Coordinates of C-alpha atoms in Angstrom, one line a residue:
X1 CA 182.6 166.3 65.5
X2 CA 182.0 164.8 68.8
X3 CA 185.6 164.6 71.7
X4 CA 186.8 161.7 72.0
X5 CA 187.5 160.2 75.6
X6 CA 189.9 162.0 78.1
X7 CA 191.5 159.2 79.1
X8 CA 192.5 158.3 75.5
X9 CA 193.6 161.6 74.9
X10 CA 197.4 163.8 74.5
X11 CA 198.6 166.1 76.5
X12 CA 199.2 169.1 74.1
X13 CA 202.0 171.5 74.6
X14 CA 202.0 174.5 72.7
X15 CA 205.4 175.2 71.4
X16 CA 208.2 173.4 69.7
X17 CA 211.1 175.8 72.4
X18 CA 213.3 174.4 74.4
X19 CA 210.6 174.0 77.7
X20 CA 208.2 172.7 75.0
X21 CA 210.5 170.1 74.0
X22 CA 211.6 169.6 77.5
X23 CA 208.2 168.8 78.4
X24 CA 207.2 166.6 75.8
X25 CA 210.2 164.5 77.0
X26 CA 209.1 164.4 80.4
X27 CA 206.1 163.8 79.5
X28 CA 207.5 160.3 77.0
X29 CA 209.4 159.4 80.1
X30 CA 206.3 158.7 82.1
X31 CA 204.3 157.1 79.7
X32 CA 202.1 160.0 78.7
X33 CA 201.5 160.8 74.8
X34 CA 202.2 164.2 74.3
X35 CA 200.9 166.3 70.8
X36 CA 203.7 169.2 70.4
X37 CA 202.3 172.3 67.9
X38 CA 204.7 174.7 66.8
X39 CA 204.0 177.1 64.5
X40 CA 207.6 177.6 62.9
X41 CA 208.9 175.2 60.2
X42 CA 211.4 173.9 62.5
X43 CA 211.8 173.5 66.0
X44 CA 213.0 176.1 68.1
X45 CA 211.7 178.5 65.3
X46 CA 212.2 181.7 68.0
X47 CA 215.4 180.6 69.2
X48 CA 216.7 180.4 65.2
X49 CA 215.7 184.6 65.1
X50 CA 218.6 184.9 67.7
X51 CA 220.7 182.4 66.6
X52 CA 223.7 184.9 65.9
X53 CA 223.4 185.7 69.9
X54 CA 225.6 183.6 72.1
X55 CA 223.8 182.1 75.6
X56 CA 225.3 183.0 78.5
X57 CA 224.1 179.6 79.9
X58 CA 227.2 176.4 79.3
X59 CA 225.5 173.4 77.2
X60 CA 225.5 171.4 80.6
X61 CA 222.6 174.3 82.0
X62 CA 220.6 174.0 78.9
X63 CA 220.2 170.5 77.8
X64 CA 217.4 168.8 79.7
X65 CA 217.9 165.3 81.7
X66 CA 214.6 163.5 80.4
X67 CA 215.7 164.7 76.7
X68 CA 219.1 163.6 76.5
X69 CA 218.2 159.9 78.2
X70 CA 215.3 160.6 75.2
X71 CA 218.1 161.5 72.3
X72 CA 220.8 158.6 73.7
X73 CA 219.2 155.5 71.9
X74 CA 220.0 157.7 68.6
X75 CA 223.8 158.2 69.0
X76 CA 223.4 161.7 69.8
X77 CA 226.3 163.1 71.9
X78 CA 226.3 165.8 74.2
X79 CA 228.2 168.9 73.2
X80 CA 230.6 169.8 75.7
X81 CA 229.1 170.7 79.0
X82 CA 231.7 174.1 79.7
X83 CA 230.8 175.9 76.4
X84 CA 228.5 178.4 75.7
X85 CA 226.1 177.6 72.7
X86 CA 225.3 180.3 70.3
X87 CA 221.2 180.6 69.7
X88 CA 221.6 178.4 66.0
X89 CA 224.1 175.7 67.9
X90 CA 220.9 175.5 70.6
X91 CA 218.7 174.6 68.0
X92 CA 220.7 173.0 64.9
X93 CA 222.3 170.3 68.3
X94 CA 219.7 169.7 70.6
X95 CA 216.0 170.9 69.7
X96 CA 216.1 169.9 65.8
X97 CA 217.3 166.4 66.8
X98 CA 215.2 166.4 69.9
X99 CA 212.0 167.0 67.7
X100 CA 213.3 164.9 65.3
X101 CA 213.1 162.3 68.1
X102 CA 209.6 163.0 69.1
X103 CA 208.9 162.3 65.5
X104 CA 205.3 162.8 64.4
X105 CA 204.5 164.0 67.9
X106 CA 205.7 167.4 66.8
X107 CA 203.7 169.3 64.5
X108 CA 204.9 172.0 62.6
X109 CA 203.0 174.8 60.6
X110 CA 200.4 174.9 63.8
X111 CA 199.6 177.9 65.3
X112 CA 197.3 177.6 68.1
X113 CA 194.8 180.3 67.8
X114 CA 192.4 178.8 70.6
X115 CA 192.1 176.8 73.5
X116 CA 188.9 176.1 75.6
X117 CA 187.3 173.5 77.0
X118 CA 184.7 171.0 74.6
X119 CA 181.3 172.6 74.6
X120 CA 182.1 175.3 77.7
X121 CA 183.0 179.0 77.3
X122 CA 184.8 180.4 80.8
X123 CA 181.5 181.1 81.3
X124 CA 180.2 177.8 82.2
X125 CA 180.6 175.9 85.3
X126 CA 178.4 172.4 84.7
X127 CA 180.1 169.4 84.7
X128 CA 183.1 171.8 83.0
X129 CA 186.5 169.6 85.0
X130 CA 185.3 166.3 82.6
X131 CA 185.0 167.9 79.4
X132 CA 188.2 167.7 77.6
X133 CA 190.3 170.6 76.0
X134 CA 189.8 171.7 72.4
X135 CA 192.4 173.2 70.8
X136 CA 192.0 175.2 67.7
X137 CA 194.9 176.0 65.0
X138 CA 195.9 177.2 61.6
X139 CA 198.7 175.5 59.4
X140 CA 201.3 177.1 57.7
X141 CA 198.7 176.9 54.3
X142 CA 195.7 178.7 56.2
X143 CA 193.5 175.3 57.3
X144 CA 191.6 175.4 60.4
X145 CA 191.9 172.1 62.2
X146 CA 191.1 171.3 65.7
X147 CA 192.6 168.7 68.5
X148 CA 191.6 167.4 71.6
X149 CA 193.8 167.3 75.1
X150 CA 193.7 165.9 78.7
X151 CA 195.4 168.6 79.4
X152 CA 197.4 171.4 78.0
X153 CA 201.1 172.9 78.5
X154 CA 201.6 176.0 76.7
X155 CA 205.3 176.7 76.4
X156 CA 204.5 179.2 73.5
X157 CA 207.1 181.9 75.5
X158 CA 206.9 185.7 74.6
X159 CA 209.0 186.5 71.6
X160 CA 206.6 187.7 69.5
X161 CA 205.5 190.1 71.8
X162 CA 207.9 192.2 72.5
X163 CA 207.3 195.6 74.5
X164 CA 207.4 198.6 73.1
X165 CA 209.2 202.3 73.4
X166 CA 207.1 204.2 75.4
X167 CA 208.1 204.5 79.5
X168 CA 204.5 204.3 80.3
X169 CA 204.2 200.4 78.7
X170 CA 202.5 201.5 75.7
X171 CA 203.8 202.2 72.2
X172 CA 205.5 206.1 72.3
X173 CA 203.6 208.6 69.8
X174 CA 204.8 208.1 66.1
X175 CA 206.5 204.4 67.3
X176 CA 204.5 203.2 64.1
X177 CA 205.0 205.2 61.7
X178 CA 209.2 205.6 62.5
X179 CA 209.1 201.4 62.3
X180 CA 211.7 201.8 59.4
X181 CA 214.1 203.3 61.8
X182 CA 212.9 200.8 64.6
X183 CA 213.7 197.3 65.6
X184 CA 213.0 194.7 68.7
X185 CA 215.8 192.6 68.1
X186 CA 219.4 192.3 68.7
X187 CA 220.7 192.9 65.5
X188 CA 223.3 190.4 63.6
X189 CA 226.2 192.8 63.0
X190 CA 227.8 189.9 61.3
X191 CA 225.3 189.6 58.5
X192 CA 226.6 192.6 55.7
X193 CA 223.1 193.7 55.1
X194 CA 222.6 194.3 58.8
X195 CA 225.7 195.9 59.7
X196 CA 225.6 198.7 57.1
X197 CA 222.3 199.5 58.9
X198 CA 224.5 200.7 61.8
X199 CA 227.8 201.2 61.0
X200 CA 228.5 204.9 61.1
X201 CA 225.4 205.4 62.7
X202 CA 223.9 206.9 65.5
X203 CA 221.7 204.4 67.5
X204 CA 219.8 204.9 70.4
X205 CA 219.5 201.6 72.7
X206 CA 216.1 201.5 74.8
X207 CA 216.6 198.7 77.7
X208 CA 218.5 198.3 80.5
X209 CA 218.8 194.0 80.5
X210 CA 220.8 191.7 79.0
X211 CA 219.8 191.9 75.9
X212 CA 220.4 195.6 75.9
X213 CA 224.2 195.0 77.5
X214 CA 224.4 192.7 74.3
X215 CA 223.9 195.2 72.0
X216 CA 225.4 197.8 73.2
X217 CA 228.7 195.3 73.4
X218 CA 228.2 194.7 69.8
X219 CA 227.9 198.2 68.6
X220 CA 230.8 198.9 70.6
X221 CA 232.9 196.6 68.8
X222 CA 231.2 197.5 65.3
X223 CA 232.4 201.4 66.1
X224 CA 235.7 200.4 66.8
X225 CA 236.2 198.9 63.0
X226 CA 233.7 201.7 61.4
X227 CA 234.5 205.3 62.4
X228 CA 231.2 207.7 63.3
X229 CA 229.6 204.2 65.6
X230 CA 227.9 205.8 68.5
X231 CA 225.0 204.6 70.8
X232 CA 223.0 206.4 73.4
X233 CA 221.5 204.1 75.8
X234 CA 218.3 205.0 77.5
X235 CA 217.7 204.0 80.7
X236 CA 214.4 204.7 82.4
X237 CA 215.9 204.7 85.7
X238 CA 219.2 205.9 87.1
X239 CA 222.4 204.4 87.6
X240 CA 223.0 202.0 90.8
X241 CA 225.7 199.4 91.6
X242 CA 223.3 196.5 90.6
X243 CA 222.6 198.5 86.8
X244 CA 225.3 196.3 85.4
X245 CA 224.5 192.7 87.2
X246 CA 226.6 190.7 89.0
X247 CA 230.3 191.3 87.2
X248 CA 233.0 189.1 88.0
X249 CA 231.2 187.7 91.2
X250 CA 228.1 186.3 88.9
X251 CA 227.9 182.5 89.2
X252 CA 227.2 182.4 85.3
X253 CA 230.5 183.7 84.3
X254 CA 229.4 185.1 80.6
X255 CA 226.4 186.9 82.1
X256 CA 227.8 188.7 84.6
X257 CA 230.6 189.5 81.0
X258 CA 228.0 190.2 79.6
X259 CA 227.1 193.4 82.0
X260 CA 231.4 194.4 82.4
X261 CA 231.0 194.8 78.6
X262 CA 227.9 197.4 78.3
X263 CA 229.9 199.6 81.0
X264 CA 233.0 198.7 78.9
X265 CA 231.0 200.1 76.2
X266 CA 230.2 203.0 78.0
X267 CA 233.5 203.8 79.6
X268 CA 235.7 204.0 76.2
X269 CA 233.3 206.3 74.7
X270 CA 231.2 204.0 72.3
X271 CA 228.1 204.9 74.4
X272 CA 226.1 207.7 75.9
X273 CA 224.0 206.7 79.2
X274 CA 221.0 209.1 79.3
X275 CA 219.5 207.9 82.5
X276 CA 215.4 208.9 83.9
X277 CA 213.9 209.0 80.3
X278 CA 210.8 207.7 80.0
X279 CA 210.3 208.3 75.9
X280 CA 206.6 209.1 75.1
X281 CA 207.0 210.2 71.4
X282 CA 209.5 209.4 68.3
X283 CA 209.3 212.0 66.0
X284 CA 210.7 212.4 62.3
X285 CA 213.6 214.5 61.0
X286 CA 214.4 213.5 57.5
X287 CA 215.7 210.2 57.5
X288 CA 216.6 210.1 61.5
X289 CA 214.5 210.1 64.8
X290 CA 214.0 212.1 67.8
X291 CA 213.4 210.2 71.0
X292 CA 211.2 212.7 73.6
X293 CA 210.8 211.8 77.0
X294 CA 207.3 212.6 78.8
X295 CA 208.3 215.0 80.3
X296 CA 209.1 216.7 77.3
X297 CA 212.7 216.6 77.0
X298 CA 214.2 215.9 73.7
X299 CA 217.5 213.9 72.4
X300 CA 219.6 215.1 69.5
X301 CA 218.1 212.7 66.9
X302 CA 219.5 209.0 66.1
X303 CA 219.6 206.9 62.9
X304 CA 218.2 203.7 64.5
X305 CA 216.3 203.1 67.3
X306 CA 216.9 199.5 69.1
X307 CA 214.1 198.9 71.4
X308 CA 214.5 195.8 74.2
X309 CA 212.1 197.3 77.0
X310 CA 211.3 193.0 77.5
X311 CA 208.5 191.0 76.0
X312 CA 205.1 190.0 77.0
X313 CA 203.1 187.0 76.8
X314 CA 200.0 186.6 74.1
X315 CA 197.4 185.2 76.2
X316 CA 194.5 186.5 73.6
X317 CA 195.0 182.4 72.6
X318 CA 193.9 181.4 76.1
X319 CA 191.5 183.7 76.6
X320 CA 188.5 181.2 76.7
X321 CA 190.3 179.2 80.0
X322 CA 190.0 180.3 83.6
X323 CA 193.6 181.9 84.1
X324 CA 194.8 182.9 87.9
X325 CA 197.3 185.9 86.4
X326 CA 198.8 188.3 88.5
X327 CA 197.8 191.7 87.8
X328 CA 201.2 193.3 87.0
X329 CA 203.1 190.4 85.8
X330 CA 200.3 188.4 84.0
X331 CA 202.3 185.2 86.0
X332 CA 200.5 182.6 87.8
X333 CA 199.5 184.6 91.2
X334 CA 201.4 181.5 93.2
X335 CA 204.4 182.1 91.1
X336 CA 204.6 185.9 90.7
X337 CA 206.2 187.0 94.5
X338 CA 208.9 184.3 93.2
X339 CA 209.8 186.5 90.3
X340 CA 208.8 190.2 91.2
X341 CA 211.6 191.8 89.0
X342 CA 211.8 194.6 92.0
X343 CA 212.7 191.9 94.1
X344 CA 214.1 188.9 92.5
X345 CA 216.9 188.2 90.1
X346 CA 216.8 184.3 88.2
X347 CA 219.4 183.6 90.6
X348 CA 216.9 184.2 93.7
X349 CA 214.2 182.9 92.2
X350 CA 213.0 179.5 94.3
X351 CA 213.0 176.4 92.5
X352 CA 209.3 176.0 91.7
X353 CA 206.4 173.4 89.9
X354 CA 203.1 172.5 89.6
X355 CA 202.0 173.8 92.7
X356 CA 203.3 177.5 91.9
X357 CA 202.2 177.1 88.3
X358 CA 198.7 176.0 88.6
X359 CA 195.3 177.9 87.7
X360 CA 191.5 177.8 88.6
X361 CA 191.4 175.7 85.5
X362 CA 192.3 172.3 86.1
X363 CA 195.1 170.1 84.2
X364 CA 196.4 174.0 82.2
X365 CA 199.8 175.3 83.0
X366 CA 201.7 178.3 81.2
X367 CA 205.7 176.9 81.0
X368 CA 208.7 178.6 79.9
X369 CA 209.4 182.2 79.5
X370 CA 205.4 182.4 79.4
X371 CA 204.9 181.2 82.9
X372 CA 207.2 184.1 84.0
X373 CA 204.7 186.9 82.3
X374 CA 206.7 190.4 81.8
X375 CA 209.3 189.3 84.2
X376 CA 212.4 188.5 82.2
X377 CA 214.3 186.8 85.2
X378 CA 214.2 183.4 83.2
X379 CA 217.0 180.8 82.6
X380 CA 216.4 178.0 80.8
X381 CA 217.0 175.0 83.8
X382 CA 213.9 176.6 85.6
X383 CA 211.6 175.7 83.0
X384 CA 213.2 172.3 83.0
X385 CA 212.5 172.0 86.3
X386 CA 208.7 173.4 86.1
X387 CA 208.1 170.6 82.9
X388 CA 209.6 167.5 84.9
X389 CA 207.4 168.2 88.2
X390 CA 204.2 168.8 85.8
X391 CA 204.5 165.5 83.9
X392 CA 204.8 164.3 87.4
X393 CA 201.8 165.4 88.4
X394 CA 199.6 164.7 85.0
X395 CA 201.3 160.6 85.9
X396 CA 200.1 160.8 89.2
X397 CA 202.9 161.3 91.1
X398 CA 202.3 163.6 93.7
X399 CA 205.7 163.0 96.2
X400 CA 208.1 164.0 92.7
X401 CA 205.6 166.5 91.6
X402 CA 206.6 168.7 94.6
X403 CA 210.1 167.6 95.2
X404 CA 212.8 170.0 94.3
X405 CA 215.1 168.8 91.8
X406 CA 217.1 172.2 90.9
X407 CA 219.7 174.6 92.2
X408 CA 220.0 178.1 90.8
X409 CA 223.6 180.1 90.4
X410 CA 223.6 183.1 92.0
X411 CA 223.4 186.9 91.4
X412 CA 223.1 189.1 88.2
X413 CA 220.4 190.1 85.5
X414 CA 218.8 187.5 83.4
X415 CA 216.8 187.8 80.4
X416 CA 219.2 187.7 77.5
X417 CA 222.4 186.3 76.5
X418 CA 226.3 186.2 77.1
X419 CA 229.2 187.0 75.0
X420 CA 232.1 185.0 74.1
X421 CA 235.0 186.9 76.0
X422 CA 235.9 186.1 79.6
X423 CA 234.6 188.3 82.5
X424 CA 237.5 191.2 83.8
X425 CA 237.6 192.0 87.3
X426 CA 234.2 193.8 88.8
X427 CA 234.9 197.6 89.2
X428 CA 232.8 199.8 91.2
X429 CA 230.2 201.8 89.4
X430 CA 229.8 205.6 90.1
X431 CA 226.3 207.4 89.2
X432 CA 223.4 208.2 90.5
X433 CA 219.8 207.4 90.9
X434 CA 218.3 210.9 90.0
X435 CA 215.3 211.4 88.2
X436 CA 216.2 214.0 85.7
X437 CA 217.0 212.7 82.4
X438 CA 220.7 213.2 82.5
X439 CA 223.9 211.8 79.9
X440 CA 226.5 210.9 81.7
X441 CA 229.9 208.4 81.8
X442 CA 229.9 205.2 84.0
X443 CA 232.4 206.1 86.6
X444 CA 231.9 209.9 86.1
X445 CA 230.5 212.2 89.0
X446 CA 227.1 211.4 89.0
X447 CA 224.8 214.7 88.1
X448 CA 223.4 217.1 90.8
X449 CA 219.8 215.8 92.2
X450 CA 218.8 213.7 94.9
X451 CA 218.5 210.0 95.1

C-alpha cells in the first residue's frame, strides 16, 4: 500500500486526554485536519481511572480556549470557572463532548503501537524529511491497521506507566509476586469494594507528591470512621519545609490543601512518616508485607502497599523516530532544564512551545504529561499552551508559534490533585533532612543525624 501525499495528509495526535483534545482543537482552528487515536472506549479514558480524585486545578485553568470557541456552536456551557472538577466531571463535561465535537476525527479502540517514517527506519537518512509518517495501530478487536501523518503529536501522557517501589527506579525484590497487596493508584475509598480493602488496615504509602498527600488525606478520613486505619508513609528523603508544598501561600488554593492535609494526616496520628527509605525488597508474611529498605532495614509489616513513586513515559511506540530525550528525564533536551524536578516546581516552570518541544525529527512533538518525561511538575494549562504554539507552527505561523500566551500560579508541588476542603493557615514544619531511615511526627524534634 503505497502513502499518499503529505500535503493531503492529517496531523495525527496520539491520545484522546485533555492535551490531545486540546490539540486537535488548535489544530481545527487553523484549518489543519487532525486524526485523534485513542485507545480507550471513550475519551479521556485515563482521566475516567481517577475520576473519584478531585483536581486541584478550577474549571477556568482546565478548559482550553481553542476548544471551548470549538464546543460553543453546540450549546455547550462552561461549568463554573471557581470550582474544582472531580477527574469523571473533567471528562463526562468537557472531553466526552469535546470528542463528540471532533466527531469522526476521534478514533477510539486505537492503540498506537508504532510510528516511523514511510519506507525509513531511524537508521536512514536519504531523502527521510519528505517521506511521510506511518503510524501503526491495533483496535479494541485485535486488527492491525495503519495511517499516514504530516506530522504527529503524541499526547499519549504516562499513566500506564507508572514507577515502581524500589528507591533505586526499578521494581523492589518480590514487588511481583506481593502485586495482590500492591497498587499504583489512589484508591476510591468511596466505592464499598475498595474501602473494605483498607479499612482497618495497615497501609504503607510510597511517594512523597500530590498524589501521595491525596491518599494519605483519604486514609486519614477513612480511619477516623473505621477504628485500626493507620498509614505509614515512606519518604525516600527527609523532611524539609518545602516536603509539604506551598500551604496557604500556594497560588492554587486546593493544592497547596492538598499538602496542609497529608501533614494534617500526620499530625493527628493517622500516619507514620518513615523518612530516608529507599525500599529494595517486599517480602511476604502470611497475608501482609514487609517493606526493606537497601540498606537492609525492615518495617513492621503492612496490609497494603500504595505505590505513587510518579510515572513514566512509553516511548517503546516511538522507538523507530529520531528522539532528542534528555538522559534523566526522557524530556525533550530543550525543555528538560525548564522542568528539572531538583529545581523547578509547575509554578516556576517558563511558559514554553515548539521551540522547547522539538526533536532531530522533523514535524514530531511529545505533548502533555509525556513531553514532561519522569518529571511530574505538570498542570494542565501548560500543555494548552505547548498544543496552541504547535498548531501554529504546523500553519505556518512562526511570530504566534513563539509568542507566549500563558502565566503560571506560583509555588507548591504538582503532579496530582486537590481536595475539596479549604486550605488552613500554613504552619511551620519541624524535621529533618537525615539520611537514616527514621519514623517520626511532623512538628516533632527531628531525629539525631546531620543534615
Amino acid at each position: 500500500m503505497n502513502a499518499p501525499a503529505t500535503t493531503d495528509l492529517p496531523v495525527v495526535v496520539i491520545g484522546a486526554g485533555p492535551a490531545g483534545l486540546a490539540a486537535a482543537a488548535h489544530l481545527v482552528d487553523r484549518g489543519i485536519e487532525p486524526l485523534v487515536l485513542e485507545a480507550g472506549p471513550a475519551a479521556g479514558a485515563a482521566v475516567r481511572e481517577w475520576a473519584h480524585v478531585r483536581l486541584f486545578s478550577t474549571w477556568g485553568e482546565v478548559v482550553d480556549p481553542a476548544a471551548e470557541k470549538l464546543l460553543a456552536p453546540t450549546g455547550w456551557v462552561k461549568p463554573d470557572p471557581a470550582r474544582y472538577p472531580s477527574g469523571g466531571d473533567w471528562a463526562e463535561l468537557y472531553l466526552q463532548p469535546l470528542a463528540d465535537v471532533l466527531g469522526e476525527q476521534v478514533r477510539y479502540g486505537a492503540r498506537v503501537t508504532g510510528v516511523s517514517r514511510t519506507g525509513r527506519d531511524r537508521i536512514v537518512d536519504a531523502d527521510r524529511e519528505a517521506q511521510p509518517f506511518v503510524i501503526n495501530y491495533e483496535t479494541a478487536d485485535g486488527d492491525e491497521q495503519r495511517v499516514w501523518a504530516r506530522a504527529v503529536i503524541d499526547a499519549s501522557g504516562t499513566w500506564t506507566t507508572p514507577g515502581p517501589a524500589g528507591g533505586s527506579g526499578l521494581a523492589a525484590l518480590g514487588e511481583k509476586a506481593a502485586a495482590d497487596r500492591i497498587t499504583y493508584r489512589v484508591p476510591d475509598l468511596k466505592d464499598p469494594a475498595v474501602r473494605a480493602r483498607y479499612a482497618g488496615k495497615r497501609t504503607a504509602v510510597i511517594g512523597s507528591g500530590a498524589s501521595a498527600f491525596t491518599a494519605l488525606a483519604y486514609l486519614a478520613e477513612l480511619a477516623r470512621d473505621e477504628p485500626g486505619t493507620h498509614s505509614v508513609w515512606i519518604l525516600r528523603r527527609g523532611i524539609s519545609g518545602s516536603t509539604f508544598g506551598g500551604g496557604a501561600a500556594d497560588q492554587l488554593p486546593a493544592r497547596g490543601a492538598l499538602g496542609l492535609a497529608a501533614k494534617a494526616a500526620v499530625d493527628n496520628g493517622y500516619a507514620d512518616a518513615v523518612t530516608g527509605f529507599r525500599t529494595g525488597a517486599i517480602e511476604r508474611d502470611g497475608d501482609r508485607v514487609v517493606l526493606i529498605a537497601e540498606d537492609g532495614h525492615r518495617l513492621e509489616p503492612v496490609d497494603e502497599v500504595i505505590v505513587l513513586t510518579g510515572l513514566r513515559p512509553d516511548l517503546s511506540f516511538v522507538s523507530e523516530l529520531r528522539l532528542g530525550l534528555d538522559e534523566r528525564l526522557q524530556a525533550p533536551v530543550e525543555l528538560a532544564p525548564l522542568i528539572d524536578p531538583n529545581q523547578h516546581s509547575c509554578g516556576t516552570v517558563y511558559p514554553h512551545g515548539v521551540k522547547e518541544l522539538s526533536h532531530p525529527e522533523k514535524d514530531v512533538y511529545l505533548v502533555g504529561m509525556k513531553s514532561y518525561g519522569r518529571s511530574t511538575a505538570f498542570l494542565a494549562m501548560t500543555g494548552y499552551e505547548q498544543v496552541r504554539s504547535i498548531a501554529a507552527s504546523l500553519a505556518g505561523d512562526q511570530e504566534a508559534a513563539e509568542r507566549v500566551e500563558l502565566t503560571l500560579p506560583e509555588t507548591g508541588v504538582c503532579g496530582g490533585a486537590g481536595l475539596f476542603d479549604q486550605p488552613e493557615p500554613a504552619e511551620a514544619t519541624g524535621g529533618g533532612c537525615c539520611a537514616a531511615p527514621a519514623t517520626l511526627t511532623i512538628g516533632a524534634p527531628a531525629p539525631s543525624g546531620g543534615c
